[in-house]
PDB file of C-alpha atoms in Angstrom:
ATOM      1  CA  GLU M 271     -14.690   1.400  31.601  1.00 67.00           C
ATOM      2  CA  THR M 272     -14.765   2.534  27.968  1.00 75.00           C
ATOM      3  CA  GLY M 273     -18.535   2.528  27.435  1.00 93.00           C
ATOM      4  CA  VAL M 274     -18.315  -0.553  25.204  1.00 96.00           C
ATOM      5  CA  THR M 275     -19.385  -3.815  26.831  1.00 96.00           C
ATOM      6  CA  GLN M 276     -18.816  -7.270  25.398  1.00 97.00           C
ATOM      7  CA  THR M 277     -20.281 -10.577  26.544  1.00 97.00           C
ATOM      8  CA  PRO M 278     -19.251 -13.226  27.184  1.00 96.00           C
ATOM      9  CA  ARG M 279     -15.647 -12.538  28.216  1.00 95.00           C
ATOM     10  CA  HIS M 280     -14.646 -16.140  27.559  1.00 96.00           C
ATOM     11  CA  LEU M 281     -16.220 -18.762  25.302  1.00 96.00           C
ATOM     12  CA  VAL M 282     -15.286 -22.354  24.518  1.00 96.00           C
ATOM     13  CA  MET M 283     -17.211 -23.969  21.700  1.00 93.00           C
ATOM     14  CA  GLY M 284     -17.095 -27.106  19.604  1.00 92.00           C
ATOM     15  CA  MET M 285     -16.785 -27.005  15.839  1.00 91.00           C
ATOM     16  CA  THR M 286     -20.442 -27.960  15.378  1.00 89.00           C
ATOM     17  CA  ASN M 287     -21.829 -25.414  17.866  1.00 90.00           C
ATOM     18  CA  LYS M 288     -23.620 -22.155  17.150  1.00 94.00           C
ATOM     19  CA  LYS M 289     -22.937 -19.239  19.476  1.00 96.00           C
ATOM     20  CA  SER M 290     -23.188 -15.453  19.423  1.00 97.00           C
ATOM     21  CA  LEU M 291     -20.976 -12.672  20.732  1.00 98.00           C
ATOM     22  CA  LYS M 292     -22.697  -9.524  21.946  1.00 98.00           C
ATOM     23  CA  CYS M 293     -21.506  -5.932  22.041  1.00 98.00           C
ATOM     24  CA  GLU M 294     -23.268  -2.873  23.432  1.00 97.00           C
ATOM     25  CA  GLN M 295     -22.091   0.735  23.388  1.00 96.00           C
ATOM     26  CA  HIS M 296     -23.423   3.504  25.601  1.00 94.00           C
ATOM     27  CA  LEU M 297     -21.579   6.352  23.892  1.00 94.00           C
ATOM     28  CA  GLY M 298     -24.088   7.430  21.246  1.00 93.00           C
ATOM     29  CA  HIS M 299     -21.640   6.506  18.501  1.00 92.00           C
ATOM     30  CA  ASN M 300     -22.652   5.991  14.890  1.00 89.00           C
ATOM     31  CA  ALA M 301     -20.209   3.278  13.875  1.00 90.00           C
ATOM     32  CA  MET M 302     -19.433  -0.141  15.319  1.00 92.00           C
ATOM     33  CA  TYR M 303     -16.737  -2.624  14.431  1.00 92.00           C
ATOM     34  CA  TRP M 304     -15.606  -6.203  14.955  1.00 94.00           C
ATOM     35  CA  TYR M 305     -11.862  -6.851  15.132  1.00 94.00           C
ATOM     36  CA  LYS M 306      -9.979 -10.113  15.552  1.00 94.00           C
ATOM     37  CA  GLN M 307      -6.652 -10.522  17.311  1.00 92.00           C
ATOM     38  CA  SER M 308      -4.886 -13.833  16.774  1.00 90.00           C
ATOM     39  CA  ALA M 309      -1.720 -14.788  18.603  1.00 83.00           C
ATOM     40  CA  LYS M 310       1.315 -12.823  17.413  1.00 78.00           C
ATOM     41  CA  LYS M 311      -0.687 -10.925  14.775  1.00 84.00           C
ATOM     42  CA  PRO M 312      -1.932  -7.336  14.580  1.00 87.00           C
ATOM     43  CA  LEU M 313      -5.581  -6.577  15.168  1.00 90.00           C
ATOM     44  CA  GLU M 314      -7.518  -7.291  11.971  1.00 91.00           C
ATOM     45  CA  LEU M 315     -10.726  -5.513  11.029  1.00 90.00           C
ATOM     46  CA  MET M 316     -13.593  -7.905  10.274  1.00 92.00           C
ATOM     47  CA  PHE M 317     -16.740  -5.793   9.851  1.00 90.00           C
ATOM     48  CA  VAL M 318     -17.782  -2.153   9.965  1.00 88.00           C
ATOM     49  CA  TYR M 319     -21.332  -0.932  10.559  1.00 88.00           C
ATOM     50  CA  SER M 320     -22.285   2.680  10.061  1.00 82.00           C
ATOM     51  CA  LEU M 321     -25.766   3.728  11.209  1.00 75.00           C
ATOM     52  CA  GLU M 322     -26.768   0.051  11.303  1.00 70.00           C
ATOM     53  CA  GLU M 323     -25.708  -0.567   7.711  1.00 73.00           C
ATOM     54  CA  ARG M 324     -22.756  -2.829   6.966  1.00 74.00           C
ATOM     55  CA  VAL M 325     -20.231  -0.737   5.079  1.00 70.00           C
ATOM     56  CA  GLU M 326     -17.317  -3.127   5.061  1.00 71.00           C
ATOM     57  CA  ASN M 327     -16.783  -6.852   5.140  1.00 71.00           C
ATOM     58  CA  ASN M 328     -13.082  -7.513   5.187  1.00 70.00           C
ATOM     59  CA  SER M 329     -13.097 -10.873   3.343  1.00 82.00           C
ATOM     60  CA  VAL M 330     -14.345 -12.708   6.392  1.00 90.00           C
ATOM     61  CA  PRO M 331     -15.561 -16.343   5.964  1.00 92.00           C
ATOM     62  CA  SER M 332     -19.319 -16.823   6.020  1.00 92.00           C
ATOM     63  CA  ARG M 333     -19.105 -18.859   9.232  1.00 94.00           C
ATOM     64  CA  PHE M 334     -18.913 -15.416  10.893  1.00 95.00           C
ATOM     65  CA  SER M 335     -22.190 -13.524  10.517  1.00 93.00           C
ATOM     66  CA  PRO M 336     -22.608 -10.027  11.980  1.00 93.00           C
ATOM     67  CA  GLU M 337     -25.869  -8.380  12.938  1.00 93.00           C
ATOM     68  CA  CYS M 338     -26.520  -4.777  13.931  1.00 92.00           C
ATOM     69  CA  PRO M 339     -30.167  -4.385  15.036  1.00 91.00           C
ATOM     70  CA  ASN M 340     -29.667  -0.775  16.182  1.00 90.00           C
ATOM     71  CA  SER M 341     -26.871   1.729  16.640  1.00 88.00           C
ATOM     72  CA  SER M 342     -26.121   0.550  20.188  1.00 93.00           C
ATOM     73  CA  HIS M 343     -25.907  -3.195  19.655  1.00 95.00           C
ATOM     74  CA  LEU M 344     -23.729  -5.435  17.543  1.00 96.00           C
ATOM     75  CA  PHE M 345     -23.668  -9.228  17.382  1.00 97.00           C
ATOM     76  CA  LEU M 346     -21.307 -11.732  15.835  1.00 97.00           C
ATOM     77  CA  HIS M 347     -22.984 -15.068  15.134  1.00 97.00           C
ATOM     78  CA  LEU M 348     -20.638 -18.020  14.961  1.00 96.00           C
ATOM     79  CA  HIS M 349     -21.296 -21.417  13.388  1.00 94.00           C
ATOM     80  CA  THR M 350     -19.149 -24.369  12.333  1.00 94.00           C
ATOM     81  CA  LEU M 351     -15.946 -22.621  13.356  1.00 94.00           C
ATOM     82  CA  GLN M 352     -12.479 -24.099  13.015  1.00 94.00           C
ATOM     83  CA  PRO M 353      -9.784 -24.348  15.707  1.00 94.00           C
ATOM     84  CA  GLU M 354      -7.772 -21.671  13.867  1.00 93.00           C
ATOM     85  CA  ASP M 355     -10.632 -19.246  14.562  1.00 95.00           C
ATOM     86  CA  SER M 356      -9.605 -19.255  18.224  1.00 96.00           C
ATOM     87  CA  ALA M 357      -8.667 -15.651  19.016  1.00 95.00           C
ATOM     88  CA  LEU M 358      -9.604 -12.519  20.933  1.00 95.00           C
ATOM     89  CA  TYR M 359     -12.621 -10.864  19.313  1.00 97.00           C
ATOM     90  CA  LEU M 360     -12.906  -7.153  19.987  1.00 96.00           C
ATOM     91  CA  CYS M 361     -15.835  -4.845  19.439  1.00 97.00           C
ATOM     92  CA  ALA M 362     -15.316  -1.103  19.020  1.00 95.00           C
ATOM     93  CA  SER M 363     -17.353   2.006  18.323  1.00 94.00           C
ATOM     94  CA  SER M 364     -16.588   5.496  17.100  1.00 91.00           C
ATOM     95  CA  ARG M 365     -18.533   8.721  16.676  1.00 89.00           C
ATOM     96  CA  ASN M 366     -17.750   8.976  12.984  1.00 79.00           C
ATOM     97  CA  LYS M 367     -14.975   8.604  10.440  1.00 64.00           C
ATOM     98  CA  ASN M 368     -11.539   9.655  11.619  1.00 67.00           C
ATOM     99  CA  THR M 369     -12.354   9.791  15.270  1.00 81.00           C
ATOM    100  CA  GLU M 370     -10.892   7.450  17.801  1.00 88.00           C
ATOM    101  CA  ALA M 371     -12.473   4.043  18.291  1.00 91.00           C
ATOM    102  CA  PHE M 372     -13.275   2.822  21.783  1.00 93.00           C
ATOM    103  CA  PHE M 373     -12.854  -0.877  22.388  1.00 95.00           C
ATOM    104  CA  GLY M 374     -14.616  -3.364  24.598  1.00 96.00           C
ATOM    105  CA  GLN M 375     -12.658  -5.818  26.703  1.00 95.00           C
ATOM    106  CA  GLY M 376     -12.995  -8.570  24.140  1.00 95.00           C
ATOM    107  CA  THR M 377     -14.228 -12.148  24.065  1.00 96.00           C
ATOM    108  CA  ARG M 378     -11.543 -14.819  24.282  1.00 95.00           C
ATOM    109  CA  LEU M 379     -12.857 -17.557  21.978  1.00 96.00           C
ATOM    110  CA  THR M 380     -11.496 -21.092  21.969  1.00 96.00           C
ATOM    111  CA  VAL M 381     -12.732 -23.559  19.353  1.00 95.00           C
ATOM    112  CA  VAL M 382     -12.170 -27.199  20.248  1.00 93.00           C
TER     113      VAL M 382
ATOM    114  CA  ASP B 173       1.560  -6.818   3.098  1.00 69.00           C
ATOM    115  CA  GLN B 174       1.786  -4.974   6.385  1.00 80.00           C
ATOM    116  CA  GLN B 175       0.905  -1.318   5.905  1.00 91.00           C
ATOM    117  CA  VAL B 176       1.662  -0.323   9.495  1.00 94.00           C
ATOM    118  CA  LYS B 177       4.814  -1.635  11.132  1.00 95.00           C
ATOM    119  CA  GLN B 178       6.219  -1.450  14.612  1.00 96.00           C
ATOM    120  CA  ASN B 179       9.691  -2.886  14.198  1.00 92.00           C
ATOM    121  CA  SER B 180      10.594  -3.066  17.880  1.00 95.00           C
ATOM    122  CA  PRO B 181       8.752  -5.926  19.580  1.00 94.00           C
ATOM    123  CA  SER B 182       9.804  -4.686  23.008  1.00 97.00           C
ATOM    124  CA  LEU B 183      11.304  -1.711  24.845  1.00 97.00           C
ATOM    125  CA  SER B 184      12.671  -1.515  28.372  1.00 98.00           C
ATOM    126  CA  VAL B 185      13.026   1.852  30.141  1.00 98.00           C
ATOM    127  CA  GLN B 186      13.900   3.078  33.613  1.00 98.00           C
ATOM    128  CA  GLU B 187      11.222   4.911  35.597  1.00 97.00           C
ATOM    129  CA  GLY B 188      11.449   8.662  35.092  1.00 97.00           C
ATOM    130  CA  ARG B 189      13.197   8.402  31.729  1.00 98.00           C
ATOM    131  CA  ILE B 190      11.699   8.935  28.271  1.00 98.00           C
ATOM    132  CA  SER B 191      10.056   6.089  26.354  1.00 98.00           C
ATOM    133  CA  ILE B 192      10.038   6.426  22.568  1.00 98.00           C
ATOM    134  CA  LEU B 193       7.864   4.055  20.581  1.00 98.00           C
ATOM    135  CA  ASN B 194       8.150   4.073  16.806  1.00 98.00           C
ATOM    136  CA  CYS B 195       5.828   3.231  13.947  1.00 98.00           C
ATOM    137  CA  ASP B 196       6.221   3.274  10.155  1.00 97.00           C
ATOM    138  CA  TYR B 197       3.537   3.150   7.502  1.00 96.00           C
ATOM    139  CA  THR B 198       3.523   2.615   3.750  1.00 94.00           C
ATOM    140  CA  ASN B 199       0.080   3.774   2.612  1.00 91.00           C
ATOM    141  CA  SER B 200       0.217   7.442   1.581  1.00 91.00           C
ATOM    142  CA  MET B 201      -3.601   7.618   1.827  1.00 89.00           C
ATOM    143  CA  PHE B 202      -3.462   7.369   5.618  1.00 91.00           C
ATOM    144  CA  ASP B 203      -4.353  10.727   7.149  1.00 90.00           C
ATOM    145  CA  TYR B 204      -5.217   9.926  10.749  1.00 91.00           C
ATOM    146  CA  PHE B 205      -2.984   8.139  13.233  1.00 94.00           C
ATOM    147  CA  LEU B 206      -3.644   6.818  16.718  1.00 95.00           C
ATOM    148  CA  TRP B 207      -1.840   5.153  19.588  1.00 97.00           C
ATOM    149  CA  TYR B 208      -3.499   2.583  21.808  1.00 96.00           C
ATOM    150  CA  LYS B 209      -2.341   0.929  25.004  1.00 96.00           C
ATOM    151  CA  LYS B 210      -3.330  -2.603  25.931  1.00 93.00           C
ATOM    152  CA  TYR B 211      -3.070  -4.498  29.185  1.00 91.00           C
ATOM    153  CA  PRO B 212      -3.391  -8.313  29.236  1.00 84.00           C
ATOM    154  CA  ALA B 213      -7.003  -9.557  29.128  1.00 79.00           C
ATOM    155  CA  GLU B 214      -8.332  -6.084  28.274  1.00 85.00           C
ATOM    156  CA  GLY B 215      -9.253  -4.312  25.076  1.00 91.00           C
ATOM    157  CA  PRO B 216      -7.028  -1.547  23.663  1.00 94.00           C
ATOM    158  CA  THR B 217      -7.428   1.864  25.296  1.00 94.00           C
ATOM    159  CA  PHE B 218      -7.142   4.986  23.171  1.00 93.00           C
ATOM    160  CA  LEU B 219      -4.207   7.220  24.159  1.00 96.00           C
ATOM    161  CA  ILE B 220      -3.646   9.982  21.640  1.00 96.00           C
ATOM    162  CA  SER B 221      -4.166  10.740  17.965  1.00 94.00           C
ATOM    163  CA  ILE B 222      -2.850  13.060  15.279  1.00 95.00           C
ATOM    164  CA  SER B 223      -4.167  14.068  11.893  1.00 91.00           C
ATOM    165  CA  SER B 224      -1.912  14.554   8.904  1.00 92.00           C
ATOM    166  CA  ILE B 225      -2.320  18.338   8.983  1.00 92.00           C
ATOM    167  CA  LYS B 226      -0.250  18.410  12.164  1.00 94.00           C
ATOM    168  CA  ASP B 227       3.223  17.195  13.024  1.00 95.00           C
ATOM    169  CA  LYS B 228       2.859  17.122  16.795  1.00 97.00           C
ATOM    170  CA  ASN B 229       0.136  16.553  19.347  1.00 97.00           C
ATOM    171  CA  GLU B 230       0.625  16.608  23.090  1.00 97.00           C
ATOM    172  CA  ASP B 231      -1.531  15.350  25.956  1.00 96.00           C
ATOM    173  CA  GLY B 232       0.059  15.389  29.375  1.00 97.00           C
ATOM    174  CA  ARG B 233       2.983  12.982  29.455  1.00 97.00           C
ATOM    175  CA  PHE B 234       2.207  11.702  25.952  1.00 98.00           C
ATOM    176  CA  THR B 235       3.349  13.369  22.728  1.00 98.00           C
ATOM    177  CA  VAL B 236       2.916  11.990  19.232  1.00 98.00           C
ATOM    178  CA  PHE B 237       5.144  13.195  16.395  1.00 98.00           C
ATOM    179  CA  LEU B 238       4.326  12.691  12.730  1.00 98.00           C
ATOM    180  CA  ASN B 239       6.863  12.877   9.902  1.00 97.00           C
ATOM    181  CA  LYS B 240       4.810  12.571   6.724  1.00 95.00           C
ATOM    182  CA  SER B 241       7.734  12.630   4.327  1.00 95.00           C
ATOM    183  CA  ALA B 242       9.317   9.689   6.138  1.00 97.00           C
ATOM    184  CA  LYS B 243       5.942   8.035   6.786  1.00 96.00           C
ATOM    185  CA  HIS B 244       6.939   7.703  10.406  1.00 97.00           C
ATOM    186  CA  LEU B 245       5.307   8.460  13.718  1.00 97.00           C
ATOM    187  CA  SER B 246       6.497   8.144  17.249  1.00 98.00           C
ATOM    188  CA  LEU B 247       5.021   8.251  20.737  1.00 98.00           C
ATOM    189  CA  HIS B 248       7.042   9.867  23.519  1.00 98.00           C
ATOM    190  CA  ILE B 249       6.170   9.210  27.142  1.00 98.00           C
ATOM    191  CA  VAL B 250       7.868  11.539  29.629  1.00 97.00           C
ATOM    192  CA  PRO B 251       8.424  10.754  32.437  1.00 98.00           C
ATOM    193  CA  SER B 252       7.808   7.009  32.136  1.00 98.00           C
ATOM    194  CA  GLN B 253       6.057   5.299  35.031  1.00 97.00           C
ATOM    195  CA  PRO B 254       5.784   1.597  35.965  1.00 97.00           C
ATOM    196  CA  GLY B 255       2.038   1.781  35.289  1.00 95.00           C
ATOM    197  CA  ASP B 256       2.851   2.577  31.659  1.00 97.00           C
ATOM    198  CA  SER B 257       4.069  -1.008  31.204  1.00 97.00           C
ATOM    199  CA  ALA B 258       1.757  -2.472  28.539  1.00 96.00           C
ATOM    200  CA  VAL B 259       1.582  -3.265  24.836  1.00 96.00           C
ATOM    201  CA  TYR B 260       1.392  -0.151  22.641  1.00 97.00           C
ATOM    202  CA  PHE B 261      -0.217  -0.282  19.212  1.00 96.00           C
ATOM    203  CA  CYS B 262      -0.103   2.360  16.535  1.00 96.00           C
ATOM    204  CA  ALA B 263      -2.983   2.497  14.066  1.00 94.00           C
ATOM    205  CA  ALA B 264      -3.780   4.437  10.930  1.00 93.00           C
ATOM    206  CA  SER B 265      -6.801   5.219   8.812  1.00 89.00           C
ATOM    207  CA  GLY B 266      -7.684   7.336   5.827  1.00 83.00           C
ATOM    208  CA  GLY B 267      -8.653   7.450   2.202  1.00 71.00           C
ATOM    209  CA  THR B 268     -12.022   5.994   1.357  1.00 64.00           C
ATOM    210  CA  SER B 269     -12.127   3.444   4.160  1.00 62.00           C
ATOM    211  CA  TYR B 270     -14.782   4.485   6.638  1.00 59.00           C
ATOM    212  CA  GLY B 271     -13.163   4.362  10.052  1.00 68.00           C
ATOM    213  CA  LYS B 272     -11.082   1.332   9.144  1.00 81.00           C
ATOM    214  CA  LEU B 273      -8.083   1.179  11.447  1.00 88.00           C
ATOM    215  CA  THR B 274      -4.969  -0.675  10.318  1.00 90.00           C
ATOM    216  CA  PHE B 275      -2.882  -1.710  13.301  1.00 93.00           C
ATOM    217  CA  GLY B 276       0.797  -2.397  13.817  1.00 95.00           C
ATOM    218  CA  GLN B 277       1.991  -5.529  15.603  1.00 94.00           C
ATOM    219  CA  GLY B 278       2.523  -3.791  18.911  1.00 95.00           C
ATOM    220  CA  THR B 279       5.517  -2.982  21.137  1.00 97.00           C
ATOM    221  CA  ILE B 280       5.754  -4.299  24.681  1.00 96.00           C
ATOM    222  CA  LEU B 281       6.910  -1.479  26.950  1.00 98.00           C
ATOM    223  CA  THR B 282       8.372  -2.360  30.337  1.00 98.00           C
ATOM    224  CA  VAL B 283       9.140   0.473  32.749  1.00 98.00           C
ATOM    225  CA  HIS B 284      11.394  -0.601  35.612  1.00 96.00           C
ATOM    226  CA  PRO B 285      11.136   1.096  39.022  1.00 93.00           C
TER     227      PRO B 285
END
């Protein structure tokens, strides 16, 4: 138990669906992140939020839309995804810059 | 352009012996380095970190060494245990990127009883 909880753990969606991934951290951290891990690739940073403000968008397509309503919650809204978007989506949080990030267990997303 | 590389996809070690996992980086702006361990169907778990002002950091059976001139870091696990079998990722951050971790591809460690 890392203190970062992601739901759902598994998600299958069609290309025309709209769904959301949820992340919650109970660590009092100031920064939250979305990472993507595709098969046989390193983890790739998607978005960084610091104190609820998006500080980085790593050239992610607009079909992925993050939302950070407060410092404990982070969402990733998904719409009109492609099959190549199937991957493990990981949420993480950290106290501040240059401290270790703690990861949730991830959401395994399959787009059909 | 991969800025963090783990050139060994896998490593097999006997229980009780030393496991040495290696990582190379190219970005001289990196000043903070981490190792994570990942089991199947779980998120990465933080193991140990080192900042660029140090060349060694130790935590129990885990020691990370940093060679800045060679842009190389390594993770030593002594003694290795079967429960250490997992995928190990090195990661780096630094410069102006706020908390942005750049990960290597991972090394699968198998510790045989």
